[in-house]
Tab-separated table of C-alpha atoms and ligand atoms in Angstrom:
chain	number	residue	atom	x	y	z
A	28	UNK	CA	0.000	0.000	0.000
A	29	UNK	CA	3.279	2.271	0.857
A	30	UNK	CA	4.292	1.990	-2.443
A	31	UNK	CA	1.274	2.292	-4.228
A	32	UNK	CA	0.263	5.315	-2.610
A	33	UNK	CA	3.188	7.091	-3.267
A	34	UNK	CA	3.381	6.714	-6.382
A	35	UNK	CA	-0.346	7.851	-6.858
A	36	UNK	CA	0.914	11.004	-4.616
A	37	UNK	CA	3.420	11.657	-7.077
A	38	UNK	CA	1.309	11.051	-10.360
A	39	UNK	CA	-1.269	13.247	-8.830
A	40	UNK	CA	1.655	16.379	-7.919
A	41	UNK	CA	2.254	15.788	-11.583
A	42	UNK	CA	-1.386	15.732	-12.931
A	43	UNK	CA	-1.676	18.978	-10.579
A	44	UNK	CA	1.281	20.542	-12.531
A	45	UNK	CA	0.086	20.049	-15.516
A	46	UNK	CA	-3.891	21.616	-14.939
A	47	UNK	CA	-2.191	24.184	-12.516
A	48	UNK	CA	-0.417	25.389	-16.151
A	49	UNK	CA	-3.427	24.750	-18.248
A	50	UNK	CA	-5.242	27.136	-15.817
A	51	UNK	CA	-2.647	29.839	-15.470
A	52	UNK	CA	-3.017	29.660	-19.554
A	53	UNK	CA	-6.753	30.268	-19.345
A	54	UNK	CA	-6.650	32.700	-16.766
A	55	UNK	CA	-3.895	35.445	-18.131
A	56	UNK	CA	-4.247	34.425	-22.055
A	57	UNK	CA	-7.780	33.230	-22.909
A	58	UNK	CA	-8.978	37.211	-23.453
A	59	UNK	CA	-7.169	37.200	-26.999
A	60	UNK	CA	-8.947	33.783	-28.461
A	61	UNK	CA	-12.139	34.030	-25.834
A	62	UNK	CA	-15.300	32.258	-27.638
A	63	UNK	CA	-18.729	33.969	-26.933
A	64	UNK	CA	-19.393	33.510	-23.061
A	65	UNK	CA	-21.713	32.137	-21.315
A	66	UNK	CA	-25.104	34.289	-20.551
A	67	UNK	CA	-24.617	33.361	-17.412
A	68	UNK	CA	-21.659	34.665	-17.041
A	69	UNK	CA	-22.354	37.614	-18.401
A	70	UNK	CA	-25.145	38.073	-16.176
A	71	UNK	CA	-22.424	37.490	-13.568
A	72	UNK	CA	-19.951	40.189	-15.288
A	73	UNK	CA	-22.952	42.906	-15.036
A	74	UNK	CA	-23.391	42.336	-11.141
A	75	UNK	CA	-23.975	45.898	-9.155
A	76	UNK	CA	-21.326	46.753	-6.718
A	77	UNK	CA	-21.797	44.726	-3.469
A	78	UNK	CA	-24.543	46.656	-1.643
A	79	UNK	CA	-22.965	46.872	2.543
A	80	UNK	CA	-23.513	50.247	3.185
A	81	UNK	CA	-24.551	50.455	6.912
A	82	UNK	CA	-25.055	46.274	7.136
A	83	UNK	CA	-27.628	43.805	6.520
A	84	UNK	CA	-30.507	45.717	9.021
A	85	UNK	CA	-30.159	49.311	6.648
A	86	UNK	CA	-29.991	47.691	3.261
A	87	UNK	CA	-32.848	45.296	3.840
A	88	UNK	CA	-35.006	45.472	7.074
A	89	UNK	CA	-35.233	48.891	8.242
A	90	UNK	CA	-36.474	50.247	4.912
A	91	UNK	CA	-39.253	47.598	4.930
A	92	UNK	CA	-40.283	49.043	8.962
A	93	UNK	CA	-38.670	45.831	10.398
A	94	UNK	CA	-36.884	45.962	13.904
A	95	UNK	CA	-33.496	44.948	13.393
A	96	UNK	CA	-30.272	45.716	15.127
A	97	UNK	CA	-26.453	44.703	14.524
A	98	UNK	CA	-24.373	42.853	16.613
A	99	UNK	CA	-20.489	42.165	16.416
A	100	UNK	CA	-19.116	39.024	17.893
A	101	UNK	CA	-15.902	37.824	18.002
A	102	UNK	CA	-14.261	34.100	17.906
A	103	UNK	CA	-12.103	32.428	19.771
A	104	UNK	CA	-9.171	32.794	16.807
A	105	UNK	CA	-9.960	36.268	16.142
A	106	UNK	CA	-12.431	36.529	13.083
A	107	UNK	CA	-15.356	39.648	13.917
A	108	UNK	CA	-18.649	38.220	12.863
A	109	UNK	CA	-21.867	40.339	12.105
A	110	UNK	CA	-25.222	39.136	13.808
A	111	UNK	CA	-28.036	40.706	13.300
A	112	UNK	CA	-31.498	40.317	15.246
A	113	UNK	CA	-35.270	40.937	14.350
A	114	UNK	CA	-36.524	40.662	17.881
A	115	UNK	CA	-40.054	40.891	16.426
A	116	UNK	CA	-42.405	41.253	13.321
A	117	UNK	CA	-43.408	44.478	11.379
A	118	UNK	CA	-47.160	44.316	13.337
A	119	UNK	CA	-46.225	42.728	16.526
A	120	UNK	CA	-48.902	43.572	19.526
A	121	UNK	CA	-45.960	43.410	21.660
A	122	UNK	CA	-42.540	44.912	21.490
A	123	UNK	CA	-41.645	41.530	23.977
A	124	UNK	CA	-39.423	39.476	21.988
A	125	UNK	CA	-40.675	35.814	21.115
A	126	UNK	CA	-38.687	32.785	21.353
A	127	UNK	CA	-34.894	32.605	19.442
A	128	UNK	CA	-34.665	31.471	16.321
A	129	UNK	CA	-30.961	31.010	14.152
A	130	UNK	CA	-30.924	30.804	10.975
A	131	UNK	CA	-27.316	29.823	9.525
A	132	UNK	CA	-26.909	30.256	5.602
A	133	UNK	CA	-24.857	27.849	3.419
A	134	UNK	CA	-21.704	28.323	1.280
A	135	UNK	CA	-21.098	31.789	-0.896
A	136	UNK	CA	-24.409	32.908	0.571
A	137	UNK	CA	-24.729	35.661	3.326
A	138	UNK	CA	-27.539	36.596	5.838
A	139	UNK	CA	-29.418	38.470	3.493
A	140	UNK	CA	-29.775	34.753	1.867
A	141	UNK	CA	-33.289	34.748	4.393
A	142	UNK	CA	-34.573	38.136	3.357
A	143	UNK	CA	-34.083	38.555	-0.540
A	144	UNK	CA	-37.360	37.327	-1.990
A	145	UNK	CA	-40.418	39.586	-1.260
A	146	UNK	CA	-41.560	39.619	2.588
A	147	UNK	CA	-44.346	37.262	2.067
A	148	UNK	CA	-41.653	34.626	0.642
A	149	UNK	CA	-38.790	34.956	2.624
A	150	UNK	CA	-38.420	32.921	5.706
A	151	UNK	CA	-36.560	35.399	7.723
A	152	UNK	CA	-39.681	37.861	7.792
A	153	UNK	CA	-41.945	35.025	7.854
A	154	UNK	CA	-40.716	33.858	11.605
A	155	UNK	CA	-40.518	37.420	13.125
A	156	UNK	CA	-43.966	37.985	11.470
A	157	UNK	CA	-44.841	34.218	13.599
A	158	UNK	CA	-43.885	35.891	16.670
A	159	UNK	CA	-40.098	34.604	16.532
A	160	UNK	CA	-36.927	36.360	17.772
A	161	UNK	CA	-34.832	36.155	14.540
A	162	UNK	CA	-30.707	36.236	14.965
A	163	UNK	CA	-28.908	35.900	11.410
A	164	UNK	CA	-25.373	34.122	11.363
A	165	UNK	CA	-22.963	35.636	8.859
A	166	UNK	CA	-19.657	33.177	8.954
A	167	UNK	CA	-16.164	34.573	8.213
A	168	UNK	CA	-15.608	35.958	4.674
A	169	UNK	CA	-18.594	36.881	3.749
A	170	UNK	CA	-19.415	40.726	3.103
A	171	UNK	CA	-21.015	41.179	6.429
A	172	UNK	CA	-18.215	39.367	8.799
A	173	UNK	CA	-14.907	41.226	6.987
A	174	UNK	CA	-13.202	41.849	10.015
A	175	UNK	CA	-10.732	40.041	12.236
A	176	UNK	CA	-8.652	41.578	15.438
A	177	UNK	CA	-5.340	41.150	13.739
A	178	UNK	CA	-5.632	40.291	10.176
A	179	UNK	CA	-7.210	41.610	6.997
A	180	UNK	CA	-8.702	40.180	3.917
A	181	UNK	CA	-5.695	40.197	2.283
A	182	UNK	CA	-3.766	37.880	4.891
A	183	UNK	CA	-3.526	34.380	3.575
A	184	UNK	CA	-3.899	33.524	7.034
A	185	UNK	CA	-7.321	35.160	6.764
A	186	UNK	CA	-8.313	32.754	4.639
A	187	UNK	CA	-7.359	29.769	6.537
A	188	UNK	CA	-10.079	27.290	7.417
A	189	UNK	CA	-13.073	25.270	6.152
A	190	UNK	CA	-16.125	24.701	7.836
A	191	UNK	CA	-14.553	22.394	10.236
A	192	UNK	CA	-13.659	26.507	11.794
A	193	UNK	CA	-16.953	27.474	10.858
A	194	UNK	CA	-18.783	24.964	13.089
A	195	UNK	CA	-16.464	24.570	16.102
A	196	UNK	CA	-15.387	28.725	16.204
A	197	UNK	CA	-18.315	30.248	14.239
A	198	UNK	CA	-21.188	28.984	15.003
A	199	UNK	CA	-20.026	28.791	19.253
A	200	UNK	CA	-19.348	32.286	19.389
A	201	UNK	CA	-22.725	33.535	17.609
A	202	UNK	CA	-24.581	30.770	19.242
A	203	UNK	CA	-23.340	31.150	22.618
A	204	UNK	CA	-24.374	35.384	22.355
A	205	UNK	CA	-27.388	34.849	21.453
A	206	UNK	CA	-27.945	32.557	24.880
A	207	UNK	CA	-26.381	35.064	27.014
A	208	UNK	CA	-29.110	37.119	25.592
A	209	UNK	CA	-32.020	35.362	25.458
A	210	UNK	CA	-30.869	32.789	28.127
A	211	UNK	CA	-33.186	30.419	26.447
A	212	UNK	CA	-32.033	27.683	24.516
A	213	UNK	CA	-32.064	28.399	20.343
A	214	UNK	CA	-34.346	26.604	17.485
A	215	UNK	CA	-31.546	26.237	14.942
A	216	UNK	CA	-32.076	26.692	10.826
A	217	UNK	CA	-29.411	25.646	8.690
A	218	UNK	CA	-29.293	25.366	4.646
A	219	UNK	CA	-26.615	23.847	2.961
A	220	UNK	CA	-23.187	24.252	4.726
A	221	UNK	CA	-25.171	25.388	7.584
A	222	UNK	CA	-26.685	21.943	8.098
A	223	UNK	CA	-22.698	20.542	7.591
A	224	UNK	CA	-22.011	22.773	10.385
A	225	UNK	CA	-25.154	22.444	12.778
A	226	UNK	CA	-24.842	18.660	12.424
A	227	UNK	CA	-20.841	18.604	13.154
A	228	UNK	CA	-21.336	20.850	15.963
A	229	UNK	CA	-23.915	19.339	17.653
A	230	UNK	CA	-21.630	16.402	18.641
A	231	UNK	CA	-20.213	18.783	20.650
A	232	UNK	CA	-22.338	18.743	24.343
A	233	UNK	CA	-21.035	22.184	24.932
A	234	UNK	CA	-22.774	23.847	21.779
A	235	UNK	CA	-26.035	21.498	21.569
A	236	UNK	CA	-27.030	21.978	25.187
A	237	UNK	CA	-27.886	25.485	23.786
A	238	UNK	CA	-29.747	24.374	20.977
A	239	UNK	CA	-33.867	23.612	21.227
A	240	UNK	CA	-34.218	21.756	18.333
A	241	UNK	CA	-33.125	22.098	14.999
A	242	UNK	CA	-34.662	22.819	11.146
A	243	UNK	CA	-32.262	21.419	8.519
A	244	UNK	CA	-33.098	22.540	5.108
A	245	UNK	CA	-30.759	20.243	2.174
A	246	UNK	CA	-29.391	18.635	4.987
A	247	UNK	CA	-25.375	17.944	4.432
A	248	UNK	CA	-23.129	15.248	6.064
A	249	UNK	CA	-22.117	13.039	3.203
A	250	UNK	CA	-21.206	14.498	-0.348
A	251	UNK	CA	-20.303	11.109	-2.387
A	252	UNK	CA	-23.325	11.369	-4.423
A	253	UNK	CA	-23.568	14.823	-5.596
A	254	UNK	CA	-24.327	14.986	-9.345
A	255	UNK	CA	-23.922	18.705	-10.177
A	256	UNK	CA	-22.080	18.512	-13.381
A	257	UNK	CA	-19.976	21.617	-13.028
A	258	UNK	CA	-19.216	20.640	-9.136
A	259	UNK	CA	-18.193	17.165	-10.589
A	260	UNK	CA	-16.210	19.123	-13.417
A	261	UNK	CA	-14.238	20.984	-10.470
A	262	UNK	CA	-13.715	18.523	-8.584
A	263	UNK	CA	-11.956	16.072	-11.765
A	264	UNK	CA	-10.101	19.321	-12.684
A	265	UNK	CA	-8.760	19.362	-9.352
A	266	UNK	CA	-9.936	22.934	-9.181
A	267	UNK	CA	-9.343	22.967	-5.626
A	268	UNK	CA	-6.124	22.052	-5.319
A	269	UNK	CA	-4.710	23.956	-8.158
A	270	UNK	CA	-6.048	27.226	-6.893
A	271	UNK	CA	-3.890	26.279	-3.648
A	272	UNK	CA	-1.067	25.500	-5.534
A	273	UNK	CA	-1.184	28.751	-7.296
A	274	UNK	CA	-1.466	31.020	-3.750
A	275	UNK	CA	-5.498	31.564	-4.979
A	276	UNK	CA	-6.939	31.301	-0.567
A	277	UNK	CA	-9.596	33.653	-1.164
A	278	UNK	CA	-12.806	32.052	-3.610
A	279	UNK	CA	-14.738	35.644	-4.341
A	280	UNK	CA	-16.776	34.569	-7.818
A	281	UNK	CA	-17.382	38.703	-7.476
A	282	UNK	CA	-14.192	39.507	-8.682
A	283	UNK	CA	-13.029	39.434	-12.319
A	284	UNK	CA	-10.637	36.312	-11.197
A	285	UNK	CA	-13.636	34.468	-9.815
A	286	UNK	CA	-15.865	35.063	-12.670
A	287	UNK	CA	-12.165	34.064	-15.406
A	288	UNK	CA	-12.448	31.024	-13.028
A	289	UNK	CA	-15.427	30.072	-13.723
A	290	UNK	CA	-15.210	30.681	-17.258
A	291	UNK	CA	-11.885	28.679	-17.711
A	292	UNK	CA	-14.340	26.021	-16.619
A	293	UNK	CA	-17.530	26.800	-18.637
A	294	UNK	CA	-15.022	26.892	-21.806
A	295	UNK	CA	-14.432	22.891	-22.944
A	296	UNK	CA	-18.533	22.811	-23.435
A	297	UNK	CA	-18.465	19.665	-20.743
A	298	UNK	CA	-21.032	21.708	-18.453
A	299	UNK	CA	-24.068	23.917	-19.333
A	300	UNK	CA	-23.055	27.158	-18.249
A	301	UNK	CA	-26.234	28.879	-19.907
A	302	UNK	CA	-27.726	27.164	-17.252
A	303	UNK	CA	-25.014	27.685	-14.291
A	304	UNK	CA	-27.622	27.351	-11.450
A	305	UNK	CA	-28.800	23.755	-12.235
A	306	UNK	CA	-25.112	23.025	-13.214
A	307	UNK	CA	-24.302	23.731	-9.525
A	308	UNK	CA	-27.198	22.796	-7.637
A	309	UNK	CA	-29.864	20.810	-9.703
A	310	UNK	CA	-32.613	21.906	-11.421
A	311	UNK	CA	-35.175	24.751	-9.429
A	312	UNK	CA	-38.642	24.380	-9.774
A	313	UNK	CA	-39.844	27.572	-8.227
A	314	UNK	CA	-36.999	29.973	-8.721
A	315	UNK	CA	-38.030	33.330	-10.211
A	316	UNK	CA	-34.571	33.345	-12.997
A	317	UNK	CA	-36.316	37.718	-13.212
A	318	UNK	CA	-34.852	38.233	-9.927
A	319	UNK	CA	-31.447	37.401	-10.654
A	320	UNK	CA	-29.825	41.072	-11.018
A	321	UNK	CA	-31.150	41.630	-7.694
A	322	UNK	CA	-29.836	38.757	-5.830
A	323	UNK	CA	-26.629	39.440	-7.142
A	324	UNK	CA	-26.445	42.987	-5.349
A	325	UNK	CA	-25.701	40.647	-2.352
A	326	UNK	CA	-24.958	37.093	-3.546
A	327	UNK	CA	-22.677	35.352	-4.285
A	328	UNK	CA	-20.112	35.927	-1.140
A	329	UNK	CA	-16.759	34.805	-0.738
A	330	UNK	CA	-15.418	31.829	0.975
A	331	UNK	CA	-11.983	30.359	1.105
A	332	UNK	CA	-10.142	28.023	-1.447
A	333	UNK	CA	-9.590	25.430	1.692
A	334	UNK	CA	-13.137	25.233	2.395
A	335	UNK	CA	-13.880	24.164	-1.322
A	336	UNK	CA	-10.998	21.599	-0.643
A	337	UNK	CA	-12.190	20.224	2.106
A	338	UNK	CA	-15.552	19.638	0.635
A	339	UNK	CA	-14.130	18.303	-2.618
A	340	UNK	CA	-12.268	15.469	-0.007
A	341	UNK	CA	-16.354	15.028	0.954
A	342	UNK	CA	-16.872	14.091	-2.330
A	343	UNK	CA	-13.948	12.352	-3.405
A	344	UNK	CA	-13.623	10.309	-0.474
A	345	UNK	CA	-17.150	9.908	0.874
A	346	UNK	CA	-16.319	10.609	4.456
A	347	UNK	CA	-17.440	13.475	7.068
A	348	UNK	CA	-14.266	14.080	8.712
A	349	UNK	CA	-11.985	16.412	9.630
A	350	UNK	CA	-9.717	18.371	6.717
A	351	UNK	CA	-7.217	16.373	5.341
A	352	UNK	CA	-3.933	17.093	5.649
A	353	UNK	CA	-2.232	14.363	4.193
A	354	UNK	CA	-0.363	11.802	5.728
A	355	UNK	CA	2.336	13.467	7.379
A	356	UNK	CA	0.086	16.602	8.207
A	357	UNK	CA	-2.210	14.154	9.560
A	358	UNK	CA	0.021	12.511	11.824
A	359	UNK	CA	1.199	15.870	12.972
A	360	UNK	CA	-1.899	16.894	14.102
A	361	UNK	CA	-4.084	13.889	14.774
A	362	UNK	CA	-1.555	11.467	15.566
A	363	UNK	CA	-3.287	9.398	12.821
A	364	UNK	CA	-2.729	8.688	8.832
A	365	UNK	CA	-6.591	9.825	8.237
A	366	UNK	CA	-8.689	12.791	9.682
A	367	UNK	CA	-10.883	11.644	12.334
A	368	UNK	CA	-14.587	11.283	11.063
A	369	UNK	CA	-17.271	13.272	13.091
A	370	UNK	CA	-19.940	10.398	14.462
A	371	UNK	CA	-23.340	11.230	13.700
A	372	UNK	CA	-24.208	8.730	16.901
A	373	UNK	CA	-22.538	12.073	18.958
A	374	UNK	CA	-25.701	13.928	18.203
A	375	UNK	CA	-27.887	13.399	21.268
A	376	UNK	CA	-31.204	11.540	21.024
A	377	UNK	CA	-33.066	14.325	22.791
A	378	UNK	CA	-32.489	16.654	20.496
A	379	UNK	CA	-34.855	16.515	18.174
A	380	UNK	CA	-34.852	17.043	13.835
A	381	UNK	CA	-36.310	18.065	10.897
A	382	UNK	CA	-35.179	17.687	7.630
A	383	UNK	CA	-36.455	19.592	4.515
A	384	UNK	CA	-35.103	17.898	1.027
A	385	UNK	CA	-35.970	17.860	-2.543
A	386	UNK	CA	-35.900	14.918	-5.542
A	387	UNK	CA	-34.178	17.605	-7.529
A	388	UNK	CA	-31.324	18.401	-5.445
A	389	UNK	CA	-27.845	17.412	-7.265
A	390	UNK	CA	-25.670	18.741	-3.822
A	391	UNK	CA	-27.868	16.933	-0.885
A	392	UNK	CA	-28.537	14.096	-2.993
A	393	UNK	CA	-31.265	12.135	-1.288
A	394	UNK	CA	-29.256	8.639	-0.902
A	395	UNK	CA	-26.629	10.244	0.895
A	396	UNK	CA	-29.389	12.144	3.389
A	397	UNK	CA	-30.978	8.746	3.726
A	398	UNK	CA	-27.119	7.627	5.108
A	399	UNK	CA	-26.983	10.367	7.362
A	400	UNK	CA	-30.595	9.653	8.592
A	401	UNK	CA	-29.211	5.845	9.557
A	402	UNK	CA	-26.362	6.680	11.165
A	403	UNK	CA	-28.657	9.310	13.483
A	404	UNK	CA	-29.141	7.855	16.931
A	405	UNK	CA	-33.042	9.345	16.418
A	406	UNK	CA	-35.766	9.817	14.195
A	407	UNK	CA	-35.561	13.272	12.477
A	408	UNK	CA	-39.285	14.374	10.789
A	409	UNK	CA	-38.937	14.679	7.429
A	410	UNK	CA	-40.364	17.069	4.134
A	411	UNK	CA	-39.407	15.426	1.067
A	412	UNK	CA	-40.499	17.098	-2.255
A	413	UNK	CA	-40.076	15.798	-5.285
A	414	UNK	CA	-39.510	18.728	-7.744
A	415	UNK	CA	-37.640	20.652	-5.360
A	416	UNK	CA	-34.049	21.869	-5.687
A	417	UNK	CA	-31.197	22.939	-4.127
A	418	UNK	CA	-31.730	26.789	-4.231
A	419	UNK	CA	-35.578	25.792	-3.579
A	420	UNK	CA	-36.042	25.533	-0.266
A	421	UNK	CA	-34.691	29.436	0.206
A	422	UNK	CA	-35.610	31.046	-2.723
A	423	UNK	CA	-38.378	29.277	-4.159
A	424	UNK	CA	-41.788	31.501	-4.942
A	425	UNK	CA	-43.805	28.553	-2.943
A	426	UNK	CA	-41.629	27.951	-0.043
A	427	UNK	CA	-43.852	29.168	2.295
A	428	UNK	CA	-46.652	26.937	1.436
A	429	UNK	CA	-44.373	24.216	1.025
A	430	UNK	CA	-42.037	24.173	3.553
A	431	UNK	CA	-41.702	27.131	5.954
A	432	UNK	CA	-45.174	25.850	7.186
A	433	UNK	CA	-44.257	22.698	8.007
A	434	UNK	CA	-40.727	24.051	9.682
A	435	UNK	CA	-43.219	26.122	11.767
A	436	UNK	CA	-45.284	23.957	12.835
A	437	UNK	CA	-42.334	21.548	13.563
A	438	UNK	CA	-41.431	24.343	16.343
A	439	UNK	CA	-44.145	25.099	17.665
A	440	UNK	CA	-44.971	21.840	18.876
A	441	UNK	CA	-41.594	22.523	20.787
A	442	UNK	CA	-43.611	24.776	22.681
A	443	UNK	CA	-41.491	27.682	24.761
A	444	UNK	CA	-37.843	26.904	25.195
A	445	UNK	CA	-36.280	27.151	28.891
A	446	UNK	CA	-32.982	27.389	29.752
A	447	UNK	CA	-30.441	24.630	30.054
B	515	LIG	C1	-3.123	27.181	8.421
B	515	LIG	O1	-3.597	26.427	9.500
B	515	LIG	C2	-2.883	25.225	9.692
B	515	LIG	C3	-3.589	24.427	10.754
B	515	LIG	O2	-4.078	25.205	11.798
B	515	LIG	C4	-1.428	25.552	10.055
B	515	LIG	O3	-0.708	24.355	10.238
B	515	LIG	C5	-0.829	26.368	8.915
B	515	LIG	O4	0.481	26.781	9.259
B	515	LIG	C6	-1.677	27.590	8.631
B	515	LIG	N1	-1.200	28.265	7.427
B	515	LIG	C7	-1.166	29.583	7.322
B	515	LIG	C8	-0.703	30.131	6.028
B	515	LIG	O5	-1.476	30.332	8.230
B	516	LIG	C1	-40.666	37.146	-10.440
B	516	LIG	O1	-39.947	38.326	-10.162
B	516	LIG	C2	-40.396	39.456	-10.882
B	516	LIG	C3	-39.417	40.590	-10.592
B	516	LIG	O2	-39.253	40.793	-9.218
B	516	LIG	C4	-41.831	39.768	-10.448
B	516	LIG	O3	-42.311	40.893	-11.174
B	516	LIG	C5	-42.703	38.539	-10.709
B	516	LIG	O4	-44.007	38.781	-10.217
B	516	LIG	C6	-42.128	37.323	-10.025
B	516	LIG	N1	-42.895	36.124	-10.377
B	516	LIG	C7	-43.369	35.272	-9.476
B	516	LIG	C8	-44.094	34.079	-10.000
B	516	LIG	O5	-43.226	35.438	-8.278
């Protein structure tokens, strides 16, 4: 096996070399020969300057007459993280805030992920409007969390961490202010890489023992059957690993190198980049494509090149582990040649689940969700729908009928937190 594998190591350094080149060559010379783009890309090309001005609450909330305020909280290694809270609906009868609600968005999405349709589709108005008290997690990298105590953007070290960080840093810090708030323990929402980090942090006692219950919309522990053709394209290409190799730690598809990133990719006519959204994430029944200019006053936000790495190992390998460091980084730091898995059977029984997927989903693919639902010491409730996507269960023009009801109604018969 010794053997073997080293010799695959080396083949691969060498396979790396060679895209790594082939990339640079798209990158800094494709502008003389370019074929027509992509309309997507275009679309992406025309994107408004990213809107911040002020923070989530004065671009989105306040001008619609929603209470919302802004809260900075800092991790344990540093990063400044923007919360913001909507202690109550637009026509509450009382000012008295209702019980917490977090809602944690998934990857290159921000905050403003929960508030970008109109109010009556969004679910972050729809749970103040319910009577919740709404907190919004924004994880490092993103436009709204920029800031750090010692570093900038423009730190590599900035840039250093998946969402291994994100759940055991992240997520503690803005979880654990909310409770010294509210000192009542937290229904939890996450979408996407917000369910990879709920469900990896909740093996943790110290974080779950704040958490009520928790909402899991495309839920995320296993990647091995994702069939997005332009993720599967990246990950062949070895797109993360050459954008490490060529000093690329900070993934912004904002900025012109993002958007020459993804056209290197769109170029060999292997994906349908007229189409990027189902290329990612699977085809969206109930997306309104008219909207698209707006969204992209806010979306898509950055995230690092490690973070795509360490999801590409989800995918490659099939695991939901720690980031690999190979071998000899491994042993270094877990005294073991492979990254210790996280154990689903860590989640405790009491808490209890619900699970919101879609038929049409090519990122939470429903046999691997049916994988993580086995390995689950409990039960979790579960919304399957067919012709949903991946982008679906936020944005879709139905969600509220569809899901957000359910999700509701799912805490609600929680009844009134307590403390722990
Ligand atoms: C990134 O983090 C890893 C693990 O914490 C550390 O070993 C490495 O030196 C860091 N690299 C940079 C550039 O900060
Ligand atoms: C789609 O969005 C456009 C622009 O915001 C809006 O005019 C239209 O009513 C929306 N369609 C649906 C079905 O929601």
């Amino acid at each position: 096996m010794g053997i073997a594998g080293a010799r695959s190591q080396v083949h691969q350094f060498f396979a790396l070399l060679a895209l790594t080149t082939v990339l640079l060559l798209f990158l800094f010379g494709r502008r003389a020969h370019s074929s027509s783009p992509s309309s997507a890309i275009e679309t992406l090309r025309r994107r408004p300057p990213f809107a911040a001005a002020g923070g989530l609450c004065a671009q989105l909330l306040l001008p619609l007459g929603y209470p919302c305020s802004e809260h900075t909280v800092e991790t344990k290694d540093g990063f400044l993280l923007s919360v913001q809270r909507i202690p109550h609906g637009k026509n509450a009868l009382e000012e008295k805030p209702g019980p917490p609600v977090f809602l944690q968005h998934g990857l290159f999405q921000g905050g403003d992920t929960w508030f970008i349709n109109p109010v009556e589709e969004s679910l972050g108005y729809i749970l103040a409007d319910n009577g919740f008290d709404v907190w919004i997690g924004n994880v490092r990298g993103t436009h709204w969390s920029h800031g750090h105590t010692t570093l900038s953007v423009h730190d590599k070290e900035f840039w250093n961490w998946s969402w291994e960080e994100l759940a055991q840093y992240d997520l503690m810090a803005m979880i654990s202010y909310i409770y010294s708030i509210t000192h009542t323990k937290i229904f939890y929402v996450g979408h996407s890489q917000g369910t990879i980090m709920g469900l990896a942090a909740f093996t943790r006692p110290d974080i779950v023992k704040m958490i009520d219950s928790a909402a899991l919309l495309c839920p995320i522990s296993y990647l091995d059957h994702v069939s997005a053709t332009f993720v599967l394209r990246a990950v062949g290409l070895h797109l993360d690993q050459m954008l490490m190799t060529m000093g690329i730690h900070q993934l912004n598809f904002r900025s012109e190198m993002g958007i020459q990133i993804l056209d290197s990719l769109c170029d060999d006519g292997h994906v349908d980049c007229g189409n990027m959204l189902s290329s990612i994430t699977g085809d969206n029944c109930c997306f309104n494509a008219s909207r698209v200019d707006y969204y992209l006053k806010y979306e898509p936000h950055p995230s690092s090149t490690k973070n795509l790495n360490h999801l590409f190992q989800m995918i490659r390998k099939g695991t939901f582990a720690k980031y690999d460091y190979g071998w000899f980084g491994n042993l270094k730091r877990y005294g073991n040649l492979h990254p210790p898995s996280f154990n689903l059977k860590d989640i405790p029984e009491s808490l209890p689940l619900w699970m919101g997927y879609g038929g049409s989903d090519a990122l939470a693919d429903a046999i691997d969700i049916q994988r993580t639902i086995k390995e689950l010491g409990s039960e979790p409730e579960l919304l399957y729908l067919d012709n949903y996507g991946h982008i679906d269960f936020i944005m879709s023009v139905r969600a509220k009928d569809d899901v957000y009801g359910d999700l509701i109604r799912f805490f609600r018969s929680r009844g009134w937190p307590t403390s722990y």
